[in-house]
PDB file of C-alpha atoms in Angstrom:
ATOM      1  CA  MET K  77      12.763 -23.167  -1.674  1.00  0.00           C
ATOM      2  CA  ILE K  78       9.517 -21.512  -2.762  1.00  0.00           C
ATOM      3  CA  TYR K  79       7.932 -22.178  -6.126  1.00  0.00           C
ATOM      4  CA  ILE K  80       5.736 -19.461  -7.566  1.00  0.00           C
ATOM      5  CA  ARG K  81       3.117 -20.237 -10.155  1.00  0.00           C
ATOM      6  CA  ILE K  82       1.723 -17.146 -11.795  1.00  0.00           C
ATOM      7  CA  LEU K  83      -1.597 -17.447 -13.598  1.00  0.00           C
ATOM      8  CA  GLU K  84      -1.780 -15.669 -16.913  1.00  0.00           C
ATOM      9  CA  ARG K  85      -4.839 -13.558 -17.622  1.00  0.00           C
ATOM     10  CA  ASN K  86      -6.110 -16.190 -20.036  1.00  0.00           C
ATOM     11  CA  GLY K  87      -6.213 -18.694 -17.164  1.00  0.00           C
ATOM     12  CA  GLY K  88      -3.244 -20.809 -18.252  1.00  0.00           C
ATOM     13  CA  LEU K  89      -0.239 -21.430 -16.092  1.00  0.00           C
ATOM     14  CA  SER K  90       2.561 -19.264 -17.406  1.00  0.00           C
ATOM     15  CA  LEU K  91       5.003 -21.487 -15.501  1.00  0.00           C
ATOM     16  CA  LEU K  92       4.388 -24.170 -18.106  1.00  0.00           C
ATOM     17  CA  ASN K  93       4.963 -21.879 -21.073  1.00  0.00           C
ATOM     18  CA  ARG K  94       7.886 -19.683 -20.057  1.00  0.00           C
ATOM     19  CA  PRO K  95      11.404 -20.315 -18.803  1.00  0.00           C
ATOM     20  CA  LYS K  96      11.870 -20.198 -15.043  1.00  0.00           C
ATOM     21  CA  THR K  97      14.235 -17.888 -13.229  1.00  0.00           C
ATOM     22  CA  LYS K  98      15.617 -18.224  -9.725  1.00  0.00           C
ATOM     23  CA  THR K  99      15.782 -15.100  -7.580  1.00  0.00           C
ATOM     24  CA  ASN K 100      17.294 -14.911  -4.109  1.00  0.00           C
ATOM     25  CA  VAL K 101      15.533 -12.459  -1.806  1.00  0.00           C
ATOM     26  CA  ASP K 102      15.522 -11.468   1.845  1.00  0.00           C
ATOM     27  CA  ILE K 103      12.174 -11.222   3.613  1.00  0.00           C
ATOM     28  CA  TYR K 104      12.134 -10.286   7.275  1.00  0.00           C
ATOM     29  CA  GLY K 105      15.699 -11.474   7.779  1.00  0.00           C
ATOM     30  CA  GLN K 106      15.232 -14.827   6.054  1.00  0.00           C
ATOM     31  CA  GLN K 107      16.729 -15.813   2.711  1.00  0.00           C
ATOM     32  CA  TYR K 108      14.406 -17.334   0.099  1.00  0.00           C
ATOM     33  CA  SER K 109      15.063 -18.733  -3.354  1.00  0.00           C
ATOM     34  CA  ILE K 110      12.012 -18.007  -5.454  1.00  0.00           C
ATOM     35  CA  ILE K 111      11.596 -19.819  -8.740  1.00  0.00           C
ATOM     36  CA  GLY K 112       9.061 -18.494 -11.184  1.00  0.00           C
ATOM     37  CA  THR K 113       8.468 -17.036 -14.588  1.00  0.00           C
ATOM     38  CA  GLU K 114       8.396 -13.380 -13.592  1.00  0.00           C
ATOM     39  CA  SER K 115      11.452 -11.192 -14.000  1.00  0.00           C
ATOM     40  CA  THR K 116      14.008 -10.971 -11.218  1.00  0.00           C
ATOM     41  CA  SER K 117      13.141  -7.296 -10.706  1.00  0.00           C
ATOM     42  CA  HIS K 118       9.451  -8.153 -10.311  1.00  0.00           C
ATOM     43  CA  VAL K 119      10.179 -10.868  -7.735  1.00  0.00           C
ATOM     44  CA  ARG K 120      12.432  -8.464  -5.811  1.00  0.00           C
ATOM     45  CA  VAL K 121       9.710  -5.799  -5.745  1.00  0.00           C
ATOM     46  CA  VAL K 122       7.194  -8.352  -4.459  1.00  0.00           C
ATOM     47  CA  ALA K 123       9.623  -9.521  -1.769  1.00  0.00           C
ATOM     48  CA  SER K 124      10.337  -5.931  -0.794  1.00  0.00           C
ATOM     49  CA  ILE K 125       6.643  -5.173  -0.357  1.00  0.00           C
ATOM     50  CA  VAL K 126       6.140  -8.296   1.780  1.00  0.00           C
ATOM     51  CA  ASP K 127       9.197  -7.421   3.887  1.00  0.00           C
ATOM     52  CA  GLU K 128       8.010  -3.837   4.332  1.00  0.00           C
ATOM     53  CA  LYS K 129       4.503  -4.940   5.366  1.00  0.00           C
ATOM     54  CA  MET K 130       5.892  -7.517   7.821  1.00  0.00           C
ATOM     55  CA  ARG K 131       8.101  -4.884   9.435  1.00  0.00           C
ATOM     56  CA  GLU K 132       5.219  -2.397   9.618  1.00  0.00           C
ATOM     57  CA  ILE K 133       2.925  -4.919  11.316  1.00  0.00           C
ATOM     58  CA  SER K 134       5.692  -6.158  13.606  1.00  0.00           C
ATOM     59  CA  SER K 135       6.458  -2.616  14.770  1.00  0.00           C
ATOM     60  CA  LYS K 136       2.827  -2.214  15.843  1.00  0.00           C
ATOM     61  CA  ASN K 137       2.547  -5.738  17.303  1.00  0.00           C
ATOM     62  CA  PRO K 138       6.032  -6.683  18.592  1.00  0.00           C
ATOM     63  CA  SER K 139       4.776  -9.705  20.538  1.00  0.00           C
ATOM     64  CA  LEU K 140       3.559 -11.579  17.439  1.00  0.00           C
ATOM     65  CA  ASP K 141       5.376 -14.797  16.659  1.00  0.00           C
ATOM     66  CA  ILE K 142       6.648 -15.252  13.112  1.00  0.00           C
ATOM     67  CA  ASN K 143       3.753 -17.496  12.020  1.00  0.00           C
ATOM     68  CA  LYS K 144       1.082 -15.073  13.208  1.00  0.00           C
ATOM     69  CA  LEU K 145       3.020 -12.193  11.695  1.00  0.00           C
ATOM     70  CA  ALA K 146       3.163 -13.986   8.336  1.00  0.00           C
ATOM     71  CA  VAL K 147      -0.578 -14.744   8.377  1.00  0.00           C
ATOM     72  CA  LEU K 148      -1.479 -11.211   9.425  1.00  0.00           C
ATOM     73  CA  THR K 149       0.755  -9.859   6.670  1.00  0.00           C
ATOM     74  CA  ALA K 150      -0.952 -12.084   4.106  1.00  0.00           C
ATOM     75  CA  VAL K 151      -4.392 -10.991   5.321  1.00  0.00           C
ATOM     76  CA  ASN K 152      -3.417  -7.312   5.086  1.00  0.00           C
ATOM     77  CA  ILE K 153      -1.905  -7.654   1.616  1.00  0.00           C
ATOM     78  CA  VAL K 154      -4.920  -9.584   0.294  1.00  0.00           C
ATOM     79  CA  HIS K 155      -7.230  -6.976   1.824  1.00  0.00           C
ATOM     80  CA  GLU K 156      -5.324  -4.228  -0.010  1.00  0.00           C
ATOM     81  CA  TYR K 157      -5.470  -6.278  -3.228  1.00  0.00           C
ATOM     82  CA  ILE K 158      -9.245  -6.751  -2.966  1.00  0.00           C
ATOM     83  CA  LYS K 159      -9.821  -3.046  -2.317  1.00  0.00           C
ATOM     84  CA  LEU K 160      -7.689  -2.135  -5.350  1.00  0.00           C
ATOM     85  CA  LYS K 161      -9.514  -4.708  -7.484  1.00  0.00           C
ATOM     86  CA  GLU K 162     -12.891  -3.293  -6.400  1.00  0.00           C
ATOM     87  CA  ASP K 163     -11.722   0.246  -7.222  1.00  0.00           C
ATOM     88  CA  TYR K 164     -10.486  -0.928 -10.618  1.00  0.00           C
ATOM     89  CA  GLU K 165     -13.803  -2.625 -11.377  1.00  0.00           C
ATOM     90  CA  LYS K 166     -15.714   0.542 -10.392  1.00  0.00           C
ATOM     91  CA  LEU K 167     -13.537   2.588 -12.749  1.00  0.00           C
ATOM     92  CA  GLU K 168     -14.052   0.074 -15.563  1.00  0.00           C
ATOM     93  CA  LYS K 169     -17.812   0.286 -15.027  1.00  0.00           C
ATOM     94  CA  GLN K 170     -17.728   4.096 -15.083  1.00  0.00           C
ATOM     95  CA  ILE K 171     -15.736   4.063 -18.312  1.00  0.00           C
ATOM     96  CA  SER K 172     -18.079   1.581 -19.992  1.00  0.00           C
ATOM     97  CA  GLU K 173     -21.141   3.626 -18.930  1.00  0.00           C
ATOM     98  CA  LYS K 174     -19.669   6.718 -20.631  1.00  0.00           C
ATOM     99  CA  ASP K 175     -19.356   4.898 -23.967  1.00  0.00           C
TER     100      ASP K 175
END
């Protein structure tokens, strides 16, 4: 079972303040029960993105074992997150400079 703790924007743990939900998902052929405070639909979207990325990487690197595939997937997803965050910060800066 996987426990997800989502940080709220104010820095507090939303897991402590909101009721938990359990969502069953399939990621790369494995069943997971994810417990967290996000909606079931949100958890399913997250799982779907992870599954899709794992399958994409696996199709290009079929000899990877599951552990290396999982780490490479995490690295790719975090890379995409950082690039999006940088783009967002650039846009925020451009908006604030126009004011």
